[in-house]
JSON list of C-alpha atoms in Angstrom, two decimals:
[
{"chain": "B", "resi": 1, "resn": "GLU", "atom": "CA", "xyz": [-8.77, 3.16, -17.92]},
{"chain": "B", "resi": 2, "resn": "VAL", "atom": "CA", "xyz": [-5.60, 3.21, -15.81]},
{"chain": "B", "resi": 3, "resn": "GLN", "atom": "CA", "xyz": [-4.09, -0.23, -15.59]},
{"chain": "B", "resi": 4, "resn": "LEU", "atom": "CA", "xyz": [-1.02, -1.72, -13.93]},
{"chain": "B", "resi": 5, "resn": "VAL", "atom": "CA", "xyz": [0.10, -5.25, -14.76]},
{"chain": "B", "resi": 6, "resn": "GLU", "atom": "CA", "xyz": [2.92, -6.87, -12.82]},
{"chain": "B", "resi": 7, "resn": "SER", "atom": "CA", "xyz": [4.99, -9.77, -14.06]},
{"chain": "B", "resi": 8, "resn": "GLY", "atom": "CA", "xyz": [8.25, -11.51, -13.33]},
{"chain": "B", "resi": 9, "resn": "GLY", "atom": "CA", "xyz": [7.43, -13.29, -10.12]},
{"chain": "B", "resi": 10, "resn": "GLY", "atom": "CA", "xyz": [8.34, -16.91, -9.51]},
{"chain": "B", "resi": 11, "resn": "LEU", "atom": "CA", "xyz": [10.40, -19.33, -7.47]},
{"chain": "B", "resi": 12, "resn": "VAL", "atom": "CA", "xyz": [14.00, -18.41, -6.74]},
{"chain": "B", "resi": 13, "resn": "GLN", "atom": "CA", "xyz": [16.64, -19.81, -4.40]},
{"chain": "B", "resi": 14, "resn": "PRO", "atom": "CA", "xyz": [17.99, -17.81, -1.48]},
{"chain": "B", "resi": 15, "resn": "GLY", "atom": "CA", "xyz": [20.74, -15.51, -2.69]},
{"chain": "B", "resi": 16, "resn": "GLY", "atom": "CA", "xyz": [19.25, -15.36, -6.16]},
{"chain": "B", "resi": 17, "resn": "SER", "atom": "CA", "xyz": [17.91, -12.47, -8.20]},
{"chain": "B", "resi": 18, "resn": "LEU", "atom": "CA", "xyz": [14.66, -11.58, -9.87]},
{"chain": "B", "resi": 19, "resn": "ARG", "atom": "CA", "xyz": [13.35, -8.56, -11.76]},
{"chain": "B", "resi": 20, "resn": "LEU", "atom": "CA", "xyz": [9.73, -7.59, -11.47]},
{"chain": "B", "resi": 21, "resn": "SER", "atom": "CA", "xyz": [8.00, -5.51, -14.12]},
{"chain": "B", "resi": 22, "resn": "CYS", "atom": "CA", "xyz": [4.91, -3.33, -13.90]},
{"chain": "B", "resi": 23, "resn": "ALA", "atom": "CA", "xyz": [3.49, -2.27, -17.25]},
{"chain": "B", "resi": 24, "resn": "ALA", "atom": "CA", "xyz": [1.30, 0.82, -17.13]},
{"chain": "B", "resi": 25, "resn": "SER", "atom": "CA", "xyz": [-1.55, 1.88, -19.40]},
{"chain": "B", "resi": 26, "resn": "GLU", "atom": "CA", "xyz": [-3.37, 5.17, -19.86]},
{"chain": "B", "resi": 27, "resn": "PHE", "atom": "CA", "xyz": [-0.81, 7.26, -17.99]},
{"chain": "B", "resi": 28, "resn": "THR", "atom": "CA", "xyz": [2.90, 8.00, -18.12]},
{"chain": "B", "resi": 29, "resn": "VAL", "atom": "CA", "xyz": [5.03, 6.26, -15.51]},
{"chain": "B", "resi": 30, "resn": "SER", "atom": "CA", "xyz": [7.83, 8.83, -15.67]},
{"chain": "B", "resi": 31, "resn": "SER", "atom": "CA", "xyz": [5.44, 11.69, -14.87]},
{"chain": "B", "resi": 32, "resn": "ASN", "atom": "CA", "xyz": [4.13, 10.02, -11.73]},
{"chain": "B", "resi": 33, "resn": "TYR", "atom": "CA", "xyz": [5.32, 8.78, -8.39]},
{"chain": "B", "resi": 34, "resn": "MET", "atom": "CA", "xyz": [5.37, 4.98, -8.40]},
{"chain": "B", "resi": 35, "resn": "SER", "atom": "CA", "xyz": [5.77, 2.54, -5.56]},
{"chain": "B", "resi": 36, "resn": "TRP", "atom": "CA", "xyz": [6.17, -1.13, -4.72]},
{"chain": "B", "resi": 37, "resn": "VAL", "atom": "CA", "xyz": [4.34, -2.66, -1.77]},
{"chain": "B", "resi": 38, "resn": "ARG", "atom": "CA", "xyz": [4.58, -6.30, -0.72]},
{"chain": "B", "resi": 39, "resn": "GLN", "atom": "CA", "xyz": [2.56, -8.71, 1.37]},
{"chain": "B", "resi": 40, "resn": "ALA", "atom": "CA", "xyz": [4.01, -11.89, 2.83]},
{"chain": "B", "resi": 41, "resn": "PRO", "atom": "CA", "xyz": [1.61, -14.85, 2.96]},
{"chain": "B", "resi": 42, "resn": "GLY", "atom": "CA", "xyz": [-0.98, -14.26, 5.65]},
{"chain": "B", "resi": 43, "resn": "LYS", "atom": "CA", "xyz": [0.66, -10.99, 6.72]},
{"chain": "B", "resi": 44, "resn": "GLY", "atom": "CA", "xyz": [0.02, -7.28, 6.35]},
{"chain": "B", "resi": 45, "resn": "LEU", "atom": "CA", "xyz": [1.15, -4.75, 3.81]},
{"chain": "B", "resi": 46, "resn": "GLU", "atom": "CA", "xyz": [4.77, -3.61, 3.78]},
{"chain": "B", "resi": 47, "resn": "TRP", "atom": "CA", "xyz": [6.01, -0.63, 1.81]},
{"chain": "B", "resi": 48, "resn": "VAL", "atom": "CA", "xyz": [9.12, -1.51, -0.23]},
{"chain": "B", "resi": 49, "resn": "SER", "atom": "CA", "xyz": [10.20, 1.40, -2.43]},
{"chain": "B", "resi": 50, "resn": "ILE", "atom": "CA", "xyz": [9.19, 4.56, -4.24]},
{"chain": "B", "resi": 51, "resn": "ILE", "atom": "CA", "xyz": [10.47, 6.46, -7.26]},
{"chain": "B", "resi": 52, "resn": "TYR", "atom": "CA", "xyz": [9.51, 10.08, -7.70]},
{"chain": "B", "resi": 53, "resn": "SER", "atom": "CA", "xyz": [8.87, 11.70, -11.05]},
{"chain": "B", "resi": 54, "resn": "GLY", "atom": "CA", "xyz": [12.17, 13.54, -10.72]},
{"chain": "B", "resi": 55, "resn": "GLY", "atom": "CA", "xyz": [13.98, 10.22, -10.32]},
{"chain": "B", "resi": 56, "resn": "ASP", "atom": "CA", "xyz": [14.70, 10.21, -6.59]},
{"chain": "B", "resi": 57, "resn": "THR", "atom": "CA", "xyz": [14.34, 6.77, -5.06]},
{"chain": "B", "resi": 58, "resn": "TYR", "atom": "CA", "xyz": [13.81, 5.51, -1.52]},
{"chain": "B", "resi": 59, "resn": "TYR", "atom": "CA", "xyz": [13.69, 2.08, 0.08]},
{"chain": "B", "resi": 60, "resn": "ALA", "atom": "CA", "xyz": [12.54, 0.30, 3.19]},
{"chain": "B", "resi": 61, "resn": "ASP", "atom": "CA", "xyz": [15.44, -0.61, 5.46]},
{"chain": "B", "resi": 62, "resn": "SER", "atom": "CA", "xyz": [14.63, -4.29, 4.95]},
{"chain": "B", "resi": 63, "resn": "VAL", "atom": "CA", "xyz": [15.52, -4.11, 1.24]},
{"chain": "B", "resi": 64, "resn": "LYS", "atom": "CA", "xyz": [18.00, -1.23, 1.08]},
{"chain": "B", "resi": 65, "resn": "GLY", "atom": "CA", "xyz": [21.15, -2.19, -0.77]},
{"chain": "B", "resi": 66, "resn": "ARG", "atom": "CA", "xyz": [19.53, -5.29, -2.28]},
{"chain": "B", "resi": 67, "resn": "PHE", "atom": "CA", "xyz": [16.57, -3.95, -4.29]},
{"chain": "B", "resi": 68, "resn": "THR", "atom": "CA", "xyz": [16.58, -1.27, -6.99]},
{"chain": "B", "resi": 69, "resn": "ILE", "atom": "CA", "xyz": [13.53, 0.52, -8.34]},
{"chain": "B", "resi": 70, "resn": "SER", "atom": "CA", "xyz": [13.73, 1.93, -11.85]},
{"chain": "B", "resi": 71, "resn": "ARG", "atom": "CA", "xyz": [11.63, 2.74, -14.90]},
{"chain": "B", "resi": 72, "resn": "ASP", "atom": "CA", "xyz": [11.88, 2.53, -18.66]},
{"chain": "B", "resi": 73, "resn": "ASN", "atom": "CA", "xyz": [10.21, 5.53, -20.23]},
{"chain": "B", "resi": 74, "resn": "SER", "atom": "CA", "xyz": [10.13, 4.01, -23.70]},
{"chain": "B", "resi": 75, "resn": "LYS", "atom": "CA", "xyz": [8.24, 0.99, -22.39]},
{"chain": "B", "resi": 76, "resn": "ASN", "atom": "CA", "xyz": [6.20, 2.92, -19.83]},
{"chain": "B", "resi": 77, "resn": "THR", "atom": "CA", "xyz": [7.19, 0.27, -17.32]},
{"chain": "B", "resi": 78, "resn": "LEU", "atom": "CA", "xyz": [8.30, 0.24, -13.69]},
{"chain": "B", "resi": 79, "resn": "TYR", "atom": "CA", "xyz": [10.81, -2.32, -12.43]},
{"chain": "B", "resi": 80, "resn": "LEU", "atom": "CA", "xyz": [12.04, -3.78, -9.19]},
{"chain": "B", "resi": 81, "resn": "GLN", "atom": "CA", "xyz": [15.40, -5.50, -9.40]},
{"chain": "B", "resi": 82, "resn": "MET", "atom": "CA", "xyz": [15.75, -7.82, -6.42]},
{"chain": "B", "resi": 83, "resn": "ASN", "atom": "CA", "xyz": [19.18, -9.23, -5.56]},
{"chain": "B", "resi": 84, "resn": "SER", "atom": "CA", "xyz": [20.46, -11.31, -2.67]},
{"chain": "B", "resi": 85, "resn": "LEU", "atom": "CA", "xyz": [16.97, -12.59, -2.06]},
{"chain": "B", "resi": 86, "resn": "ARG", "atom": "CA", "xyz": [16.09, -14.02, 1.32]},
{"chain": "B", "resi": 87, "resn": "VAL", "atom": "CA", "xyz": [13.37, -16.40, 2.45]},
{"chain": "B", "resi": 88, "resn": "GLU", "atom": "CA", "xyz": [11.70, -13.45, 4.19]},
{"chain": "B", "resi": 89, "resn": "ASP", "atom": "CA", "xyz": [11.30, -11.66, 0.84]},
{"chain": "B", "resi": 90, "resn": "THR", "atom": "CA", "xyz": [8.63, -14.20, -0.10]},
{"chain": "B", "resi": 91, "resn": "ALA", "atom": "CA", "xyz": [5.52, -12.16, -0.80]},
{"chain": "B", "resi": 92, "resn": "VAL", "atom": "CA", "xyz": [3.06, -10.88, -3.32]},
{"chain": "B", "resi": 93, "resn": "TYR", "atom": "CA", "xyz": [4.53, -7.72, -4.79]},
{"chain": "B", "resi": 94, "resn": "TYR", "atom": "CA", "xyz": [2.20, -4.94, -5.89]},
{"chain": "B", "resi": 95, "resn": "CYS", "atom": "CA", "xyz": [3.07, -1.87, -7.90]},
{"chain": "B", "resi": 96, "resn": "ALA", "atom": "CA", "xyz": [1.03, 1.25, -7.37]},
{"chain": "B", "resi": 97, "resn": "ARG", "atom": "CA", "xyz": [0.64, 4.72, -8.80]},
{"chain": "B", "resi": 98, "resn": "VAL", "atom": "CA", "xyz": [1.00, 7.33, -6.11]},
{"chain": "B", "resi": 99, "resn": "GLU", "atom": "CA", "xyz": [-0.90, 10.60, -6.01]},
{"chain": "B", "resi": 100, "resn": "TRP", "atom": "CA", "xyz": [1.77, 13.20, -5.27]},
{"chain": "B", "resi": 101, "resn": "SER", "atom": "CA", "xyz": [-0.41, 15.59, -3.31]},
{"chain": "B", "resi": 102, "resn": "TRP", "atom": "CA", "xyz": [-0.97, 13.37, -0.28]},
{"chain": "B", "resi": 103, "resn": "ASN", "atom": "CA", "xyz": [1.20, 10.39, -1.22]},
{"chain": "B", "resi": 104, "resn": "TYR", "atom": "CA", "xyz": [-1.46, 7.71, -1.32]},
{"chain": "B", "resi": 105, "resn": "CYS", "atom": "CA", "xyz": [-1.60, 4.67, -3.57]},
{"chain": "B", "resi": 106, "resn": "HIS", "atom": "CA", "xyz": [-4.46, 5.40, -5.92]},
{"chain": "B", "resi": 107, "resn": "TYR", "atom": "CA", "xyz": [-4.11, 2.60, -8.47]},
{"chain": "B", "resi": 108, "resn": "TRP", "atom": "CA", "xyz": [-2.77, -0.88, -7.80]},
{"chain": "B", "resi": 109, "resn": "GLY", "atom": "CA", "xyz": [-1.73, -3.79, -9.93]},
{"chain": "B", "resi": 110, "resn": "GLN", "atom": "CA", "xyz": [-2.98, -7.30, -9.31]},
{"chain": "B", "resi": 111, "resn": "GLY", "atom": "CA", "xyz": [0.30, -8.41, -7.75]},
{"chain": "B", "resi": 112, "resn": "THR", "atom": "CA", "xyz": [2.93, -10.99, -8.59]},
{"chain": "B", "resi": 113, "resn": "LEU", "atom": "CA", "xyz": [4.10, -13.73, -6.23]},
{"chain": "B", "resi": 114, "resn": "VAL", "atom": "CA", "xyz": [7.76, -14.12, -5.40]},
{"chain": "B", "resi": 115, "resn": "THR", "atom": "CA", "xyz": [8.75, -17.27, -3.54]},
{"chain": "B", "resi": 116, "resn": "VAL", "atom": "CA", "xyz": [12.27, -17.56, -2.15]},
{"chain": "B", "resi": 117, "resn": "SER", "atom": "CA", "xyz": [12.99, -21.13, -1.18]},
{"chain": "B", "resi": 118, "resn": "SER", "atom": "CA", "xyz": [15.58, -23.83, -1.61]},
{"chain": "K", "resi": 1, "resn": "ASP", "atom": "CA", "xyz": [10.92, 5.60, 11.39]},
{"chain": "K", "resi": 2, "resn": "ILE", "atom": "CA", "xyz": [7.30, 6.38, 12.12]},
{"chain": "K", "resi": 3, "resn": "GLN", "atom": "CA", "xyz": [5.43, 3.41, 13.60]},
{"chain": "K", "resi": 4, "resn": "MET", "atom": "CA", "xyz": [1.72, 2.91, 13.01]},
{"chain": "K", "resi": 5, "resn": "THR", "atom": "CA", "xyz": [-0.34, 0.95, 15.52]},
{"chain": "K", "resi": 6, "resn": "GLN", "atom": "CA", "xyz": [-3.82, -0.16, 14.55]},
{"chain": "K", "resi": 7, "resn": "SER", "atom": "CA", "xyz": [-6.45, -1.44, 16.93]},
{"chain": "K", "resi": 8, "resn": "PRO", "atom": "CA", "xyz": [-8.11, -3.75, 17.23]},
{"chain": "K", "resi": 9, "resn": "SER", "atom": "CA", "xyz": [-6.29, -6.36, 15.15]},
{"chain": "K", "resi": 10, "resn": "SER", "atom": "CA", "xyz": [-9.64, -8.01, 14.52]},
{"chain": "K", "resi": 11, "resn": "LEU", "atom": "CA", "xyz": [-13.26, -7.48, 15.37]},
{"chain": "K", "resi": 12, "resn": "SER", "atom": "CA", "xyz": [-16.54, -9.30, 14.94]},
{"chain": "K", "resi": 13, "resn": "ALA", "atom": "CA", "xyz": [-19.58, -7.34, 13.89]},
{"chain": "K", "resi": 14, "resn": "SER", "atom": "CA", "xyz": [-23.01, -7.75, 12.35]},
{"chain": "K", "resi": 15, "resn": "VAL", "atom": "CA", "xyz": [-24.55, -6.15, 9.31]},
{"chain": "K", "resi": 16, "resn": "GLY", "atom": "CA", "xyz": [-25.86, -2.73, 10.30]},
{"chain": "K", "resi": 17, "resn": "ASP", "atom": "CA", "xyz": [-23.34, -2.24, 13.13]},
{"chain": "K", "resi": 18, "resn": "ARG", "atom": "CA", "xyz": [-21.28, 0.90, 13.49]},
{"chain": "K", "resi": 19, "resn": "VAL", "atom": "CA", "xyz": [-17.61, -0.03, 13.39]},
{"chain": "K", "resi": 20, "resn": "SER", "atom": "CA", "xyz": [-14.58, 2.03, 14.31]},
{"chain": "K", "resi": 21, "resn": "ILE", "atom": "CA", "xyz": [-10.91, 1.24, 13.75]},
{"chain": "K", "resi": 22, "resn": "THR", "atom": "CA", "xyz": [-8.15, 3.36, 15.23]},
{"chain": "K", "resi": 23, "resn": "CYS", "atom": "CA", "xyz": [-4.64, 4.04, 14.06]},
{"chain": "K", "resi": 24, "resn": "ARG", "atom": "CA", "xyz": [-2.00, 5.73, 16.18]},
{"chain": "K", "resi": 25, "resn": "ALA", "atom": "CA", "xyz": [1.26, 7.17, 14.87]},
{"chain": "K", "resi": 26, "resn": "SER", "atom": "CA", "xyz": [4.46, 7.24, 16.92]},
{"chain": "K", "resi": 27, "resn": "GLN", "atom": "CA", "xyz": [4.83, 10.94, 16.10]},
{"chain": "K", "resi": 28, "resn": "SER", "atom": "CA", "xyz": [2.71, 13.62, 14.54]},
{"chain": "K", "resi": 29, "resn": "ILE", "atom": "CA", "xyz": [1.92, 12.98, 10.88]},
{"chain": "K", "resi": 30, "resn": "SER", "atom": "CA", "xyz": [-0.34, 16.00, 10.41]},
{"chain": "K", "resi": 31, "resn": "SER", "atom": "CA", "xyz": [-3.15, 14.73, 8.13]},
{"chain": "K", "resi": 32, "resn": "TYR", "atom": "CA", "xyz": [-1.01, 12.38, 6.05]},
{"chain": "K", "resi": 33, "resn": "LEU", "atom": "CA", "xyz": [-3.04, 9.30, 6.88]},
{"chain": "K", "resi": 34, "resn": "ASN", "atom": "CA", "xyz": [-4.70, 7.02, 4.33]},
{"chain": "K", "resi": 35, "resn": "TRP", "atom": "CA", "xyz": [-6.99, 4.00, 4.67]},
{"chain": "K", "resi": 36, "resn": "TYR", "atom": "CA", "xyz": [-7.22, 0.93, 2.43]},
{"chain": "K", "resi": 37, "resn": "GLN", "atom": "CA", "xyz": [-9.55, -2.02, 2.26]},
{"chain": "K", "resi": 38, "resn": "GLN", "atom": "CA", "xyz": [-8.32, -5.44, 1.16]},
{"chain": "K", "resi": 39, "resn": "LYS", "atom": "CA", "xyz": [-10.30, -8.56, 0.41]},
{"chain": "K", "resi": 40, "resn": "PRO", "atom": "CA", "xyz": [-8.69, -12.01, 0.19]},
{"chain": "K", "resi": 41, "resn": "GLY", "atom": "CA", "xyz": [-6.67, -12.54, -2.97]},
{"chain": "K", "resi": 42, "resn": "LYS", "atom": "CA", "xyz": [-7.18, -8.97, -4.13]},
{"chain": "K", "resi": 43, "resn": "ALA", "atom": "CA", "xyz": [-5.09, -5.84, -4.25]},
{"chain": "K", "resi": 44, "resn": "PRO", "atom": "CA", "xyz": [-5.78, -3.17, -1.65]},
{"chain": "K", "resi": 45, "resn": "LYS", "atom": "CA", "xyz": [-8.32, -0.51, -2.51]},
{"chain": "K", "resi": 46, "resn": "LEU", "atom": "CA", "xyz": [-8.03, 3.12, -1.45]},
{"chain": "K", "resi": 47, "resn": "LEU", "atom": "CA", "xyz": [-10.92, 4.24, 0.74]},
{"chain": "K", "resi": 48, "resn": "ILE", "atom": "CA", "xyz": [-9.85, 7.51, 2.35]},
{"chain": "K", "resi": 49, "resn": "TYR", "atom": "CA", "xyz": [-6.88, 9.80, 1.87]},
{"chain": "K", "resi": 50, "resn": "ALA", "atom": "CA", "xyz": [-5.61, 12.81, 3.79]},
{"chain": "K", "resi": 51, "resn": "THR", "atom": "CA", "xyz": [-7.40, 11.58, 6.94]},
{"chain": "K", "resi": 52, "resn": "SER", "atom": "CA", "xyz": [-10.95, 12.33, 5.85]},
{"chain": "K", "resi": 53, "resn": "SER", "atom": "CA", "xyz": [-11.23, 12.69, 2.07]},
{"chain": "K", "resi": 54, "resn": "LEU", "atom": "CA", "xyz": [-13.41, 9.98, 0.61]},
{"chain": "K", "resi": 55, "resn": "GLN", "atom": "CA", "xyz": [-12.06, 8.43, -2.57]},
{"chain": "K", "resi": 56, "resn": "SER", "atom": "CA", "xyz": [-14.41, 8.75, -5.52]},
{"chain": "K", "resi": 57, "resn": "GLY", "atom": "CA", "xyz": [-16.83, 5.84, -5.70]},
{"chain": "K", "resi": 58, "resn": "VAL", "atom": "CA", "xyz": [-16.45, 4.82, -2.06]},
{"chain": "K", "resi": 59, "resn": "PRO", "atom": "CA", "xyz": [-19.77, 4.68, -0.18]},
{"chain": "K", "resi": 60, "resn": "SER", "atom": "CA", "xyz": [-20.49, 7.52, 2.20]},
{"chain": "K", "resi": 61, "resn": "ARG", "atom": "CA", "xyz": [-20.88, 5.09, 5.13]},
{"chain": "K", "resi": 62, "resn": "PHE", "atom": "CA", "xyz": [-17.08, 5.18, 5.30]},
{"chain": "K", "resi": 63, "resn": "SER", "atom": "CA", "xyz": [-15.55, 8.18, 7.03]},
{"chain": "K", "resi": 64, "resn": "GLY", "atom": "CA", "xyz": [-12.23, 9.15, 8.51]},
{"chain": "K", "resi": 65, "resn": "SER", "atom": "CA", "xyz": [-11.21, 11.55, 11.24]},
{"chain": "K", "resi": 66, "resn": "GLY", "atom": "CA", "xyz": [-8.29, 12.60, 13.37]},
{"chain": "K", "resi": 67, "resn": "ALA", "atom": "CA", "xyz": [-5.12, 14.65, 13.25]},
{"chain": "K", "resi": 68, "resn": "GLY", "atom": "CA", "xyz": [-1.60, 14.55, 14.59]},
{"chain": "K", "resi": 69, "resn": "THR", "atom": "CA", "xyz": [-1.15, 11.06, 16.00]},
{"chain": "K", "resi": 70, "resn": "ASP", "atom": "CA", "xyz": [-4.65, 9.61, 16.43]},
{"chain": "K", "resi": 71, "resn": "PHE", "atom": "CA", "xyz": [-6.95, 8.63, 13.60]},
{"chain": "K", "resi": 72, "resn": "THR", "atom": "CA", "xyz": [-10.18, 6.71, 13.16]},
{"chain": "K", "resi": 73, "resn": "LEU", "atom": "CA", "xyz": [-11.90, 4.93, 10.31]},
{"chain": "K", "resi": 74, "resn": "THR", "atom": "CA", "xyz": [-15.65, 4.56, 10.87]},
{"chain": "K", "resi": 75, "resn": "ILE", "atom": "CA", "xyz": [-18.16, 2.48, 8.98]},
{"chain": "K", "resi": 76, "resn": "SER", "atom": "CA", "xyz": [-21.55, 3.87, 9.95]},
{"chain": "K", "resi": 77, "resn": "SER", "atom": "CA", "xyz": [-23.63, 0.82, 9.00]},
{"chain": "K", "resi": 78, "resn": "LEU", "atom": "CA", "xyz": [-21.68, -2.30, 8.11]},
{"chain": "K", "resi": 79, "resn": "GLN", "atom": "CA", "xyz": [-22.70, -3.96, 4.87]},
{"chain": "K", "resi": 80, "resn": "PRO", "atom": "CA", "xyz": [-21.98, -7.55, 3.76]},
{"chain": "K", "resi": 81, "resn": "GLU", "atom": "CA", "xyz": [-19.37, -6.35, 1.26]},
{"chain": "K", "resi": 82, "resn": "ASP", "atom": "CA", "xyz": [-17.47, -4.53, 4.03]},
{"chain": "K", "resi": 83, "resn": "PHE", "atom": "CA", "xyz": [-16.12, -7.69, 5.66]},
{"chain": "K", "resi": 84, "resn": "ALA", "atom": "CA", "xyz": [-12.45, -7.33, 4.82]},
{"chain": "K", "resi": 85, "resn": "THR", "atom": "CA", "xyz": [-9.12, -6.24, 6.26]},
{"chain": "K", "resi": 86, "resn": "TYR", "atom": "CA", "xyz": [-8.41, -2.54, 6.69]},
{"chain": "K", "resi": 87, "resn": "TYR", "atom": "CA", "xyz": [-5.00, -0.87, 6.76]},
{"chain": "K", "resi": 88, "resn": "CYS", "atom": "CA", "xyz": [-3.89, 2.62, 7.64]},
{"chain": "K", "resi": 89, "resn": "GLN", "atom": "CA", "xyz": [-0.81, 4.13, 6.02]},
{"chain": "K", "resi": 90, "resn": "GLN", "atom": "CA", "xyz": [1.21, 7.20, 6.92]},
{"chain": "K", "resi": 91, "resn": "SER", "atom": "CA", "xyz": [2.69, 9.22, 4.07]},
{"chain": "K", "resi": 92, "resn": "TYR", "atom": "CA", "xyz": [4.04, 12.11, 6.14]},
{"chain": "K", "resi": 93, "resn": "ASP", "atom": "CA", "xyz": [7.57, 10.76, 5.93]},
{"chain": "K", "resi": 94, "resn": "THR", "atom": "CA", "xyz": [8.00, 10.96, 2.18]},
{"chain": "K", "resi": 95, "resn": "HIS", "atom": "CA", "xyz": [11.13, 8.80, 2.30]},
{"chain": "K", "resi": 96, "resn": "THR", "atom": "CA", "xyz": [9.70, 5.94, 4.32]},
{"chain": "K", "resi": 97, "resn": "TRP", "atom": "CA", "xyz": [6.06, 4.97, 4.40]},
{"chain": "K", "resi": 98, "resn": "THR", "atom": "CA", "xyz": [4.57, 2.64, 6.95]},
{"chain": "K", "resi": 99, "resn": "PHE", "atom": "CA", "xyz": [1.34, 0.70, 7.14]},
{"chain": "K", "resi": 100, "resn": "GLY", "atom": "CA", "xyz": [-0.55, -0.35, 10.21]},
{"chain": "K", "resi": 101, "resn": "GLN", "atom": "CA", "xyz": [-0.67, -4.07, 10.88]},
{"chain": "K", "resi": 102, "resn": "GLY", "atom": "CA", "xyz": [-4.27, -4.34, 9.69]},
{"chain": "K", "resi": 103, "resn": "THR", "atom": "CA", "xyz": [-7.70, -4.88, 11.21]},
{"chain": "K", "resi": 104, "resn": "LYS", "atom": "CA", "xyz": [-9.76, -7.82, 10.06]},
{"chain": "K", "resi": 105, "resn": "VAL", "atom": "CA", "xyz": [-13.51, -7.21, 10.21]},
{"chain": "K", "resi": 106, "resn": "GLU", "atom": "CA", "xyz": [-15.32, -10.53, 10.51]},
{"chain": "K", "resi": 107, "resn": "VAL", "atom": "CA", "xyz": [-18.91, -11.68, 10.66]},
{"chain": "K", "resi": 108, "resn": "LYS", "atom": "CA", "xyz": [-20.25, -12.01, 14.18]}
]
């Protein structure tokens, strides 16, 4: 069964950094499109970033230049390095496997909460 | 960037009602429109992709339609487990996705 398990969330001060991990089971991360989507408390879904199987990466304007999506093939894990964190980055962060044909998020992790506060 | 506008933002309905949610794109997105259902404290769940393709395991009371800029998610007969928030998502712009703001379906 395909599984995605996020970790790495927590409390961080504004301006700080955090790295989220998303461990995948029963499929190969590097052969798939993978994405991060976040949800601020009580708010809607916001797309954050995507990495294509070929390695191309794209970001929402709100995180461009501060966040970096990457993967470790040996660990079959997706990452989101978050720097210069802001209060408005507070959210539950979900990783998702993307079906390349129509670019929809087929499988989702359970999410990890990031709280940016002083 | 492509903007997605969902309406209504919330609705009240009863079990057995027919419910429709619309999603409008700021420009044509062909059929690159997906729908998700989310329940409190849970990850979103894919319902429909490519405008009208029902994800495996999703009940047939859910259907999607539309093309270009206007899309609709319809629940033909609302069931108790369908009370949730629904989001549309455009994936036409492969470099920047956007979600609608969500529609909360509540008990009347």
